[in-house]
Every structure is written in structure tokens, then in C-alpha cells.
Amino acid sequence: MQATTTRPKIIVTADGAGVVSHAGSRLLADVADRTTLTGELSQTLNGLRPARARHDPGRVLVDLAVAVSDGATTISEIAVLGDQAELFGSVASDSTCWRLLDRLDDAALAQVAAARARTREVVWDQHAEAHGRAFPLATVAGQDLDVLVIDLDASIVICHSEKEQAAPTFKRTFGYHPLMAFCDNTSEFLAGVLRRGNAGANTAADHITVLDQALAQIPDQHRHGRKMLIRADTAGCTKAFLAHVRDQRAKAVSCEFSVGWAITDRERAAITAVPRTVWAAAVDADGSQRDGAGLAELTGLLPAAALEGYPPGTRVIVRRERPHPGAQLDLMETRDGWRYTCFATDTPAGQLAFLDARHRAHARVEDRIRTAKDTGLNHFPSRTFAINSAWLTVVMLAVDLLSWTQHLVLDGHLAKAEPKTLRYRLLHVAARITRGQRRTWIRIQQSWPWASALATAFARLRALPVPAG
């Protein structure tokens, strides 16, 4: 019997020196410094710093966000930074982090949000300096659009123990039901509110609150005078929320909406009245024609009462396609052999295929939520609701740090990689520390496939301009 290839024989000792792990996570900490996030938070939270305290609250919050970006799911895992003082300097203990989060009340969290908005303005200016424009273009049906897109959606976060305000959810689980807003152009986590598990999915007041917080995160020069699209599923199709979106125009914020529309008996009757020759072809995400799918406008076929109370110019568009195997169909869909979905928009012009593809791109928010859940959102560490709300802010900071790092200093596949991929290829890389020429050198293993990309990222970061003062 032929012997299989064996692994190299090794001898393990515990006497190494000058070696650090998670060297790539230092890039995230440096991004926070270079984009002024650390400075902004330090200034904002200076009032929370006790007399003779060793640690700056702003720096503590940044370190906690870096640890979460690195994969930490609990506050105690900030030790991944604290155990490597040569790389990260003096890092607060988990008890210090607990005390800080406990002191972040609603007023303090609002100040943190304002600091994030000021930092975002710097980041977008740095992106414009490096790439020629402040943010990437939105992509719809293979076309690039110079429009800012904000996606709103809620998601269940399961809790496995009794936590304050955790409650049974509509999915028969137990936990929280946060509502969140993401920028589709940049993947940034703009805003979020932590809610009880039984909070209504279509609560207009919550949607209005999150949208206002998200709009406040957009730099002034881009919030005013630039077209913006607000997308949501059927939970966002409430008269009060859509009226609030329309009211933004009075504040020089040019907003349009594209939201899901529920199908009831009146929509089914309107669909039945659509002539066969009226159905237009639909397109896929890349702009190619999608076989077996069609579009029609229902606005003129619905009774006038159906659109009463909605913003003037609201249009309802229906999409039909052949159902996939296992799809749950209602009686009408079973009879017709089509599966129907509707959405509402106040965009006055444009081909139905484009408007439909633009709305269907809202599905990308599921990727944003999944990424956030892989970056701390899937586990709330405390029994106290207020601390968990503060933890949500840490998650937003962590998601933004990853997004800023990818947009500012990474390219190619790494600029679009999932957090898990970034951690394996860059953030968790081990390196050797040496000193010479009055400098500290981090030497990454030369044979590591992404060593050059990581070193280049550090070099690009040093070249980014920073505001004076």
C-alpha cells in the first residue's frame, strides 16, 4: 500500500517574540484615524470621560468597532486587540467597554450619529479625491445611474435568553426586530433603530424615524440638489411614510420612492382586466430580456379609492412571471399559472422594465443585512435594551469601517469581498514586528497570496488627504 504524503514534521515551542496576529485589522484602526472618525468620536464623547480616566471614550468605541469588524461577537472579545499592545497600543478592558455602552443614552447616541455624519463627509471627499467621484454609481439593469439609493428593511434577530424588550416575533421566534437603512451605492449602514420583536413591520413612525436618520448621514452637498431614491418592501407602503418621502422635496431633498404594494382583491380584479397585448417584457439584472416575465401598469385600472391618500403621481405596476417549483400560490395564481408582485413608485417617466429592475434591486438590502449580521448584528450582548441599542451603533460603525476600507484603499475582488473573506485574506494575517530607522515595521509573510494587496492598502491610506485641523 502506497503511503500518503505526510505533513512537514514540526516542533512547537512557546518562546517566539515579535510576532503578531490580526495584523490586517490595524488597517481598520488606521482607517478610523485617517477618516477623522476617532477624532470626531473623541471630541463628541469627551464629556463621558471620568476624571483621571486612562482611556478616551471615543477611542474605546473605535477599538470596539474594529474588534467587531474583525469578527468579535461579544464585548469581551475586544481582548483580540488588547492582547497585542505592540500592534494596537493600549486597549480598554471589556469592563470599561461595558461601562461606556451603559452611558450611551439617546442623547449621546445622537451625538455619535452626528460625528458619523461629519466623518462620512470626509470619507466621501477622500473617495472623490482618489476616484474622481464622491460615491460609486448605482447599477440597475446593467446601467449606471447617478442617483443615491437608500434601502430600508427590517430583520429578525433571535435572542436565546430573556432580554429587555425581546418578544415573540411574527416568524414564531423570539428576539428583536430592528429596522435599518443602507446606502446601496456604498454599502454603508446609515441608520437603524432597535425594536421589540413584535414591532410592526409596516409601522410608519419607525420608517420615518429611520429615513430621517439616514438622510442626516448624507453630506449636505449631496443630500440637497441630487436625486435620491428611497426603496422599501410592502412594509414601507404606508400613506404616512410615502407622504413624508414626498415632503422632503420642500426641504430641497429630491426624493422619489419605490416600494412594494400588497395584492388584494382589487389588484387581482385590475390584473384580470389587463389586455394580453399590453404586457411588456421584463429584464434581468444585467439588462437582458427575461423570458417568461411581463409588466403592466395598474394605476388606471384600480378604483380611485385605492390611491386615495397617497402622494399625487403614485403609480402601481404589476409583474408576472412563471412560478419557481415549490412556490406558494393563491387561487388566482394557480388558475393563471403566473405569480404576481406589485410595486408603487412616483417616478413619472421611464420604461416599465427599467422601473421594475430598479425596484427589484432592493433585494440587495438582504446582502447588506446578512453582512451586518456577520459583523455583530446577529448577537446582542446584554440583557439591557439601552446597552443593546448602543451595540447597534457599534455594529453600524463596524460595517462602515469595512465599507470605507474597501472603497478607499482596496480594489478588485477585495473591494467587494464578504467580511468572512476579508478576515481570512487580510484582517487575520500574522506578521513579524521589527524596529529600525526609528520606525516600527510590520513584515507580512512574503508568500501569503494577499500580502502585496495589504501592504498596498496601507500605502494608499497614508496618501489619503485629511482635513486641516
mmCIF file of C-alpha atoms in Angstrom, residues 207-458:
data_model
loop_
_atom_site.group_PDB
_atom_site.id
_atom_site.type_symbol
_atom_site.label_atom_id
_atom_site.label_comp_id
_atom_site.label_asym_id
_atom_site.label_seq_id
_atom_site.Cartn_x
_atom_site.Cartn_y
_atom_site.Cartn_z
ATOM 1 C CA HIS A 207 -39.826 54.154 8.906
ATOM 2 C CA ILE A 208 -39.978 57.936 9.152
ATOM 3 C CA THR A 209 -37.505 57.962 12.051
ATOM 4 C CA VAL A 210 -35.013 55.707 10.276
ATOM 5 C CA LEU A 211 -35.316 57.606 6.993
ATOM 6 C CA ASP A 212 -34.686 60.930 8.732
ATOM 7 C CA GLN A 213 -31.642 59.481 10.471
ATOM 8 C CA ALA A 214 -30.382 58.056 7.176
ATOM 9 C CA LEU A 215 -30.842 61.329 5.298
ATOM 10 C CA ALA A 216 -28.962 63.146 8.074
ATOM 11 C CA GLN A 217 -25.982 60.872 7.348
ATOM 12 C CA ILE A 218 -25.753 62.032 3.724
ATOM 13 C CA PRO A 219 -23.357 65.007 3.328
ATOM 14 C CA ASP A 220 -25.215 68.267 2.737
ATOM 15 C CA GLN A 221 -23.837 68.891 -0.762
ATOM 16 C CA HIS A 222 -25.179 65.507 -1.876
ATOM 17 C CA ARG A 223 -28.407 65.477 0.130
ATOM 18 C CA HIS A 224 -29.546 68.741 -1.490
ATOM 19 C CA GLY A 225 -29.827 69.081 -5.236
ATOM 20 C CA ARG A 226 -29.104 65.428 -6.061
ATOM 21 C CA LYS A 227 -31.720 62.835 -6.968
ATOM 22 C CA MET A 228 -32.368 60.215 -4.310
ATOM 23 C CA LEU A 229 -34.414 57.034 -4.423
ATOM 24 C CA ILE A 230 -35.985 55.550 -1.300
ATOM 25 C CA ARG A 231 -36.763 51.845 -1.604
ATOM 26 C CA ALA A 232 -38.629 49.513 0.725
ATOM 27 C CA ASP A 233 -40.747 46.386 0.598
ATOM 28 C CA THR A 234 -44.507 46.373 1.207
ATOM 29 C CA ALA A 235 -43.903 47.358 4.843
ATOM 30 C CA GLY A 236 -42.905 50.802 3.588
ATOM 31 C CA CYS A 237 -46.062 51.259 1.557
ATOM 32 C CA THR A 238 -47.958 53.347 4.093
ATOM 33 C CA LYS A 239 -49.565 56.663 3.257
ATOM 34 C CA ALA A 240 -47.831 58.491 6.103
ATOM 35 C CA PHE A 241 -44.353 57.243 5.157
ATOM 36 C CA LEU A 242 -44.729 57.946 1.440
ATOM 37 C CA ALA A 243 -46.132 61.398 2.217
ATOM 38 C CA HIS A 244 -43.042 62.008 4.363
ATOM 39 C CA VAL A 245 -40.814 60.978 1.454
ATOM 40 C CA ARG A 246 -42.667 63.410 -0.822
ATOM 41 C CA ASP A 247 -42.424 66.172 1.804
ATOM 42 C CA GLN A 248 -38.615 66.044 1.543
ATOM 43 C CA ARG A 249 -38.890 67.981 -1.705
ATOM 44 C CA ALA A 250 -39.977 71.029 0.287
ATOM 45 C CA LYS A 251 -36.594 70.779 2.055
ATOM 46 C CA ALA A 252 -34.680 70.757 -1.244
ATOM 47 C CA VAL A 253 -34.170 66.987 -1.000
ATOM 48 C CA SER A 254 -35.224 65.473 -4.332
ATOM 49 C CA CYS A 255 -36.655 62.111 -3.233
ATOM 50 C CA GLU A 256 -38.611 59.532 -5.161
ATOM 51 C CA PHE A 257 -39.884 56.239 -3.805
ATOM 52 C CA SER A 258 -40.198 52.668 -4.989
ATOM 53 C CA VAL A 259 -41.969 50.369 -2.526
ATOM 54 C CA GLY A 260 -43.751 47.054 -2.576
ATOM 55 C CA TRP A 261 -47.533 47.095 -2.990
ATOM 56 C CA ALA A 262 -49.727 44.389 -1.477
ATOM 57 C CA ILE A 263 -52.026 42.429 -3.760
ATOM 58 C CA THR A 264 -55.655 42.254 -2.653
ATOM 59 C CA ASP A 265 -58.925 41.503 -4.453
ATOM 60 C CA ARG A 266 -58.957 44.938 -6.110
ATOM 61 C CA GLU A 267 -55.473 44.358 -7.575
ATOM 62 C CA ARG A 268 -56.494 40.897 -8.744
ATOM 63 C CA ALA A 269 -59.520 42.396 -10.498
ATOM 64 C CA ALA A 270 -57.306 45.009 -12.161
ATOM 65 C CA ILE A 271 -54.814 42.369 -13.276
ATOM 66 C CA THR A 272 -57.632 40.372 -14.850
ATOM 67 C CA ALA A 273 -58.624 43.477 -16.811
ATOM 68 C CA VAL A 274 -55.158 43.950 -18.342
ATOM 69 C CA PRO A 275 -55.298 43.088 -22.076
ATOM 70 C CA ARG A 276 -52.908 40.382 -23.170
ATOM 71 C CA THR A 277 -51.282 42.701 -25.704
ATOM 72 C CA VAL A 278 -50.416 45.283 -23.047
ATOM 73 C CA TRP A 279 -47.928 43.177 -21.101
ATOM 74 C CA ALA A 280 -44.383 44.452 -21.670
ATOM 75 C CA ALA A 281 -41.221 42.387 -21.463
ATOM 76 C CA ALA A 282 -39.170 42.390 -18.234
ATOM 77 C CA VAL A 283 -35.383 42.408 -17.970
ATOM 78 C CA ASP A 284 -32.813 40.696 -15.774
ATOM 79 C CA ALA A 285 -30.280 42.390 -13.505
ATOM 80 C CA ASP A 286 -27.784 42.639 -16.379
ATOM 81 C CA GLY A 287 -30.313 44.296 -18.691
ATOM 82 C CA SER A 288 -31.012 41.268 -20.887
ATOM 83 C CA GLN A 289 -34.600 40.303 -21.605
ATOM 84 C CA ARG A 290 -36.080 37.885 -19.067
ATOM 85 C CA ASP A 291 -38.042 35.069 -20.623
ATOM 86 C CA GLY A 292 -41.428 34.301 -19.144
ATOM 87 C CA ALA A 293 -41.884 37.610 -17.301
ATOM 88 C CA GLY A 294 -44.084 40.587 -18.107
ATOM 89 C CA LEU A 295 -45.061 44.010 -16.783
ATOM 90 C CA ALA A 296 -48.162 46.176 -16.880
ATOM 91 C CA GLU A 297 -49.334 49.367 -15.188
ATOM 92 C CA LEU A 298 -52.396 49.061 -12.993
ATOM 93 C CA THR A 299 -52.780 52.721 -11.992
ATOM 94 C CA GLY A 300 -55.686 53.472 -14.335
ATOM 95 C CA LEU A 301 -57.362 50.127 -13.712
ATOM 96 C CA LEU A 302 -57.560 50.433 -9.933
ATOM 97 C CA PRO A 303 -60.558 52.150 -8.321
ATOM 98 C CA ALA A 304 -59.891 55.768 -7.397
ATOM 99 C CA ALA A 305 -60.233 54.938 -3.703
ATOM 100 C CA ALA A 306 -57.214 52.597 -3.935
ATOM 101 C CA LEU A 307 -54.816 55.554 -4.386
ATOM 102 C CA GLU A 308 -56.669 58.000 -2.171
ATOM 103 C CA GLY A 309 -54.321 59.498 0.423
ATOM 104 C CA TYR A 310 -51.160 58.521 -1.430
ATOM 105 C CA PRO A 311 -48.885 61.230 -2.891
ATOM 106 C CA PRO A 312 -50.100 62.607 -6.236
ATOM 107 C CA GLY A 313 -48.497 60.794 -9.147
ATOM 108 C CA THR A 314 -48.249 57.436 -7.387
ATOM 109 C CA ARG A 315 -48.175 54.617 -9.924
ATOM 110 C CA VAL A 316 -48.802 50.906 -9.362
ATOM 111 C CA ILE A 317 -47.008 48.419 -11.605
ATOM 112 C CA VAL A 318 -47.524 44.651 -11.663
ATOM 113 C CA ARG A 319 -45.016 41.994 -12.631
ATOM 114 C CA ARG A 320 -45.893 38.453 -13.614
ATOM 115 C CA GLU A 321 -43.577 35.501 -14.081
ATOM 116 C CA ARG A 322 -43.748 31.761 -14.094
ATOM 117 C CA PRO A 323 -43.512 30.477 -10.514
ATOM 118 C CA HIS A 324 -40.487 28.512 -9.433
ATOM 119 C CA PRO A 325 -41.001 24.944 -8.151
ATOM 120 C CA GLY A 326 -42.397 24.925 -4.627
ATOM 121 C CA ALA A 327 -43.729 28.498 -4.723
ATOM 122 C CA GLN A 328 -46.855 29.128 -2.660
ATOM 123 C CA LEU A 329 -49.574 30.473 -4.943
ATOM 124 C CA ASP A 330 -53.025 31.895 -4.285
ATOM 125 C CA LEU A 331 -56.107 30.709 -6.152
ATOM 126 C CA MET A 332 -55.750 33.287 -8.924
ATOM 127 C CA GLU A 333 -52.085 32.440 -9.496
ATOM 128 C CA THR A 334 -52.846 28.717 -9.504
ATOM 129 C CA ARG A 335 -55.560 29.278 -12.105
ATOM 130 C CA ASP A 336 -53.497 31.619 -14.334
ATOM 131 C CA GLY A 337 -50.150 29.878 -13.982
ATOM 132 C CA TRP A 338 -48.447 33.202 -13.179
ATOM 133 C CA ARG A 339 -47.030 34.604 -9.990
ATOM 134 C CA TYR A 340 -47.786 38.313 -9.453
ATOM 135 C CA THR A 341 -45.985 41.040 -7.496
ATOM 136 C CA CYS A 342 -46.707 44.761 -7.420
ATOM 137 C CA PHE A 343 -44.777 47.879 -6.509
ATOM 138 C CA ALA A 344 -45.604 51.577 -6.283
ATOM 139 C CA THR A 345 -43.444 54.477 -7.414
ATOM 140 C CA ASP A 346 -43.836 58.192 -8.010
ATOM 141 C CA THR A 347 -41.245 58.312 -10.812
ATOM 142 C CA PRO A 348 -43.242 59.959 -13.615
ATOM 143 C CA ALA A 349 -41.354 58.567 -16.630
ATOM 144 C CA GLY A 350 -39.319 55.566 -17.685
ATOM 145 C CA GLN A 351 -39.909 52.195 -19.266
ATOM 146 C CA LEU A 352 -41.712 49.683 -17.079
ATOM 147 C CA ALA A 353 -38.816 47.252 -17.484
ATOM 148 C CA PHE A 354 -36.373 49.798 -16.057
ATOM 149 C CA LEU A 355 -38.644 50.785 -13.162
ATOM 150 C CA ASP A 356 -39.198 47.124 -12.328
ATOM 151 C CA ALA A 357 -35.474 46.288 -12.443
ATOM 152 C CA ARG A 358 -34.748 49.335 -10.294
ATOM 153 C CA HIS A 359 -37.213 48.185 -7.672
ATOM 154 C CA ARG A 360 -36.072 44.568 -7.742
ATOM 155 C CA ALA A 361 -32.547 45.763 -6.986
ATOM 156 C CA HIS A 362 -33.905 46.475 -3.497
ATOM 157 C CA ALA A 363 -33.193 42.785 -2.891
ATOM 158 C CA ARG A 364 -29.537 43.776 -2.430
ATOM 159 C CA VAL A 365 -30.504 45.060 1.014
ATOM 160 C CA GLU A 366 -30.698 41.422 2.075
ATOM 161 C CA ASP A 367 -26.976 41.162 1.348
ATOM 162 C CA ARG A 368 -26.350 44.289 3.437
ATOM 163 C CA ILE A 369 -28.306 42.822 6.360
ATOM 164 C CA ARG A 370 -26.524 39.488 6.049
ATOM 165 C CA THR A 371 -23.188 41.312 6.089
ATOM 166 C CA ALA A 372 -24.259 43.252 9.175
ATOM 167 C CA LYS A 373 -25.301 40.040 10.898
ATOM 168 C CA ASP A 374 -21.829 38.701 10.151
ATOM 169 C CA THR A 375 -20.458 41.885 11.743
ATOM 170 C CA GLY A 376 -22.046 41.842 15.174
ATOM 171 C CA LEU A 377 -25.744 42.357 14.423
ATOM 172 C CA ASN A 378 -26.668 38.730 14.969
ATOM 173 C CA HIS A 379 -25.867 38.818 18.689
ATOM 174 C CA PHE A 380 -26.894 41.453 21.217
ATOM 175 C CA PRO A 381 -24.661 41.052 24.267
ATOM 176 C CA SER A 382 -26.701 42.471 27.138
ATOM 177 C CA ARG A 383 -29.962 41.881 28.947
ATOM 178 C CA THR A 384 -30.416 45.674 28.968
ATOM 179 C CA PHE A 385 -32.175 47.243 25.993
ATOM 180 C CA ALA A 386 -30.191 50.500 26.204
ATOM 181 C CA ILE A 387 -26.841 48.699 26.011
ATOM 182 C CA ASN A 388 -28.091 46.653 23.070
ATOM 183 C CA SER A 389 -29.118 49.885 21.331
ATOM 184 C CA ALA A 390 -25.585 51.166 21.854
ATOM 185 C CA TRP A 391 -24.260 47.872 20.489
ATOM 186 C CA LEU A 392 -26.295 48.501 17.319
ATOM 187 C CA THR A 393 -24.367 51.760 16.914
ATOM 188 C CA VAL A 394 -21.090 49.826 17.287
ATOM 189 C CA VAL A 395 -22.278 47.486 14.529
ATOM 190 C CA MET A 396 -23.028 50.465 12.279
ATOM 191 C CA LEU A 397 -19.524 51.799 12.915
ATOM 192 C CA ALA A 398 -18.011 48.387 12.177
ATOM 193 C CA VAL A 399 -19.928 47.951 8.903
ATOM 194 C CA ASP A 400 -18.933 51.450 7.824
ATOM 195 C CA LEU A 401 -15.268 50.815 8.645
ATOM 196 C CA LEU A 402 -15.292 47.767 6.379
ATOM 197 C CA SER A 403 -17.114 49.693 3.651
ATOM 198 C CA TRP A 404 -14.742 52.676 3.845
ATOM 199 C CA THR A 405 -11.713 50.394 3.784
ATOM 200 C CA GLN A 406 -12.964 48.644 0.672
ATOM 201 C CA HIS A 407 -13.890 51.817 -1.192
ATOM 202 C CA LEU A 408 -10.850 53.874 -0.232
ATOM 203 C CA VAL A 409 -7.860 51.521 -0.259
ATOM 204 C CA LEU A 410 -8.851 48.157 -1.781
ATOM 205 C CA ASP A 411 -9.614 47.207 -5.360
ATOM 206 C CA GLY A 412 -10.590 44.233 -7.465
ATOM 207 C CA HIS A 413 -12.270 41.333 -5.720
ATOM 208 C CA LEU A 414 -11.209 42.533 -2.273
ATOM 209 C CA ALA A 415 -13.210 45.733 -2.759
ATOM 210 C CA LYS A 416 -16.390 43.626 -2.987
ATOM 211 C CA ALA A 417 -15.480 40.696 -0.753
ATOM 212 C CA GLU A 418 -17.627 39.458 2.122
ATOM 213 C CA PRO A 419 -16.429 40.159 5.685
ATOM 214 C CA LYS A 420 -15.514 36.495 6.138
ATOM 215 C CA THR A 421 -13.268 36.660 3.073
ATOM 216 C CA LEU A 422 -11.659 39.900 4.213
ATOM 217 C CA ARG A 423 -10.910 38.393 7.608
ATOM 218 C CA TYR A 424 -9.245 35.352 6.129
ATOM 219 C CA ARG A 425 -7.232 37.151 3.457
ATOM 220 C CA LEU A 426 -6.342 40.420 5.189
ATOM 221 C CA LEU A 427 -7.543 41.092 8.715
ATOM 222 C CA HIS A 428 -6.347 37.925 10.454
ATOM 223 C CA VAL A 429 -2.950 37.841 8.782
ATOM 224 C CA ALA A 430 0.028 37.208 11.071
ATOM 225 C CA ALA A 431 3.175 39.314 10.759
ATOM 226 C CA ARG A 432 6.533 39.950 12.394
ATOM 227 C CA ILE A 433 7.345 43.227 14.115
ATOM 228 C CA THR A 434 10.823 44.673 13.698
ATOM 229 C CA ARG A 435 12.299 48.033 14.576
ATOM 230 C CA GLY A 436 14.835 50.067 12.716
ATOM 231 C CA GLN A 437 15.478 53.565 11.327
ATOM 232 C CA ARG A 438 13.426 54.873 14.264
ATOM 233 C CA ARG A 439 10.353 53.114 12.875
ATOM 234 C CA THR A 440 8.261 50.042 13.622
ATOM 235 C CA TRP A 441 7.945 47.656 10.680
ATOM 236 C CA ILE A 442 5.173 45.101 10.191
ATOM 237 C CA ARG A 443 6.548 42.368 7.951
ATOM 238 C CA ILE A 444 3.905 40.142 6.381
ATOM 239 C CA GLN A 445 4.887 36.712 5.146
ATOM 240 C CA GLN A 446 6.082 37.219 1.570
ATOM 241 C CA SER A 447 4.456 34.033 0.289
ATOM 242 C CA TRP A 448 0.975 34.993 1.547
ATOM 243 C CA PRO A 449 -1.134 35.469 -1.616
ATOM 244 C CA TRP A 450 -2.593 38.795 -0.476
ATOM 245 C CA ALA A 451 0.477 40.249 1.256
ATOM 246 C CA SER A 452 1.063 42.772 -1.536
ATOM 247 C CA ALA A 453 -2.601 43.872 -1.524
ATOM 248 C CA LEU A 454 -2.476 44.512 2.225
ATOM 249 C CA ALA A 455 0.787 46.449 2.033
ATOM 250 C CA THR A 456 -0.605 48.486 -0.865
ATOM 251 C CA ALA A 457 -3.734 49.274 1.161
ATOM 252 C CA PHE A 458 -1.636 50.719 3.991
#
